[in-house]
C-alpha angles and dihedrals in degrees: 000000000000117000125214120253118254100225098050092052081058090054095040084056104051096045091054080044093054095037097049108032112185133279098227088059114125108230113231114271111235110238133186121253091223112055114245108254084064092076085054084090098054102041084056105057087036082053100046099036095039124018101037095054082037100062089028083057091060095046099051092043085065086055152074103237146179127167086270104036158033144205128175119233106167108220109344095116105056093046077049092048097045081053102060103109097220086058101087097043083044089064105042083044082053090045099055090039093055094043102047095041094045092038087049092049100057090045101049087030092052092049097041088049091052091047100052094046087067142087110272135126114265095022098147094052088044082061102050096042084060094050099043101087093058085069099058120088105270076225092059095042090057098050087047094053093045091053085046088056110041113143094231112018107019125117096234097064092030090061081043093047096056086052093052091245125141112277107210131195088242083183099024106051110073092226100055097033094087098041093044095060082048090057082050099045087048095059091050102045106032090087097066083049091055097042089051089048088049102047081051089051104049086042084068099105098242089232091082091051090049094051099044082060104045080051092060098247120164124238085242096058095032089059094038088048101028116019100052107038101045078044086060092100093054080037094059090039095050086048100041096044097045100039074059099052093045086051095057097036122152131130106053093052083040086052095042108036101356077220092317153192093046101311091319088122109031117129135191088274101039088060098042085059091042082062093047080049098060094049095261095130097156084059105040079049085056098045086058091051091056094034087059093039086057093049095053091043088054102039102034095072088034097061093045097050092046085059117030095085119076118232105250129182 
């Protein structure tokens, strides 16, 4: 009769041990790093700055109101709002303008992006010469633009006009007013589009691109298989963050046409500031209300549907 070796009982043991825990184990409760109270910080002034104005907006939007007073009126303000006849023409103006700054952006973004990850001289200054208009004042970039193109005196026809080409009133001629503050909302924003495209790039482990080309592909397929799939989360980002931004556009169209000529450029936002102008508060507070609604409504899908489907090569 053979008897069993101490030492390997112990082993045995301690692998049917480690195999089957038991059941009466506590799992390990998941903690913060930070303690708790350090998030107090943050939820006040999330609390203060946003919620607060957030939930105050809908309230008010539902008032006649002045600095001093208040009087609910349900809903008057909004059927007031919808029939504003420069309402309709407002939001198709919005629409355009969102969707041919933030289209433009992904395109010229994309390209620059792919330019300045590669290997060419002066790579660092053409960055930052791309980058340098998104940090003007939108204000100031407005005011520049509408000096540059001025019909008359500005640099930009004048520099058309030596070389014999039209010179156009790219703010003054209703159908060039709207697609001209999108030219200038494009140059300013099209740096935060390419930073976004070039820290997506860079992110594309360089093994994909080794191989690709051990296995004889083509730039043309590498960007179109690799590129540009494993570049969808900066994609989404760049779309979703400047579709926003035209949405809620303001101050540069305030700075270049002020809506102008006539209502040619007026979007959802510049009408809603021509009402707080004239002293109609209750109903600019509604016309937030529905430009935020509009925006979730937009953005929320989006969102979703720009990342619900995994990247797969």
């Amino acid at each position: 009769m053979s008897t069993a070796n101490p030492a390997t009982a112990i082993q045995a043991a301690d692998i049917i041990t480690e195999g089957h825990p038991p059941e009466k184990k506590k799992r390990r409760s998941i903690k913060s790093f930070y303690p708790t109270w350090f998030f107090i910080p943050a939820v006040a002034l999330y609390v203060i700055f946003f919620a607060i104005p957030t939930f105050s907006s809908f309230y008010f939007s539902l008032t006649r109101w002045t600095l001093f007073d208040s009087q609910f009126i349900g809903f008057d303000n909004f059927v007031q709002f919808f029939r504003d006849p420069q309402l309709y023409t407002s939001f198709i103006h919005t629409l355009i303008y969102a969707v041919l700054t933030s289209a433009t952006k992904v395109i010229i973004g994309f390209f620059l992006a792919l330019l300045l990850t590669g290997p060419i001289i002066g790579r660092g200054y053409l960055r930052a010469v791309v980058f340098f208009p998104v940090l003007l004042s939108t204000i100031g970039v407005g005011i520049m633009w509408k000096s540059l193109l001025d019909p008359f005196h500005g640099m930009v026809n004048g520099v058309l006009g030596f070389f014999g080409l039209p010179q156009p009133g790219w703010f003054t001629d209703p159908n060039l007013a709207l697609y001209s503050i999108a030219g200038v909302d494009i140059w300013k924003g099209v740096g935060i589009a390419t930073l976004i495209f070039m820290a997506g790039i860079v992110a594309i482990p360089n093994e994909y691109f080794e191989a690709a080309r051990i296995d004889g592909a083509s730039s043309w397929k590498i960007l179109r298989q690799i590129t540009i799939p494993l570049s969808k989360g900066a994609t989404a980002t760049v779309i979703i963050l400047s579709l926003i931004g035209g949405l809620r556009s303001f101050d540069i169209i305030w700075a270049t046409t002020g809506g102008g000529p006539g209502f040619t450029s007026d979007v959802i936002a510049s009408v809603i500031y021509k009402q707080y102008q004239a002293g109609f508060y209750g109903l600019s507070t509604a016309g937030n209300v529905v430009l935020f609604l509009l925006v979730t409504v937009i953005m929320v899908p989006l969102s979703y549907f720009l990342n619900r489907k995994p990247v797969e090569l």
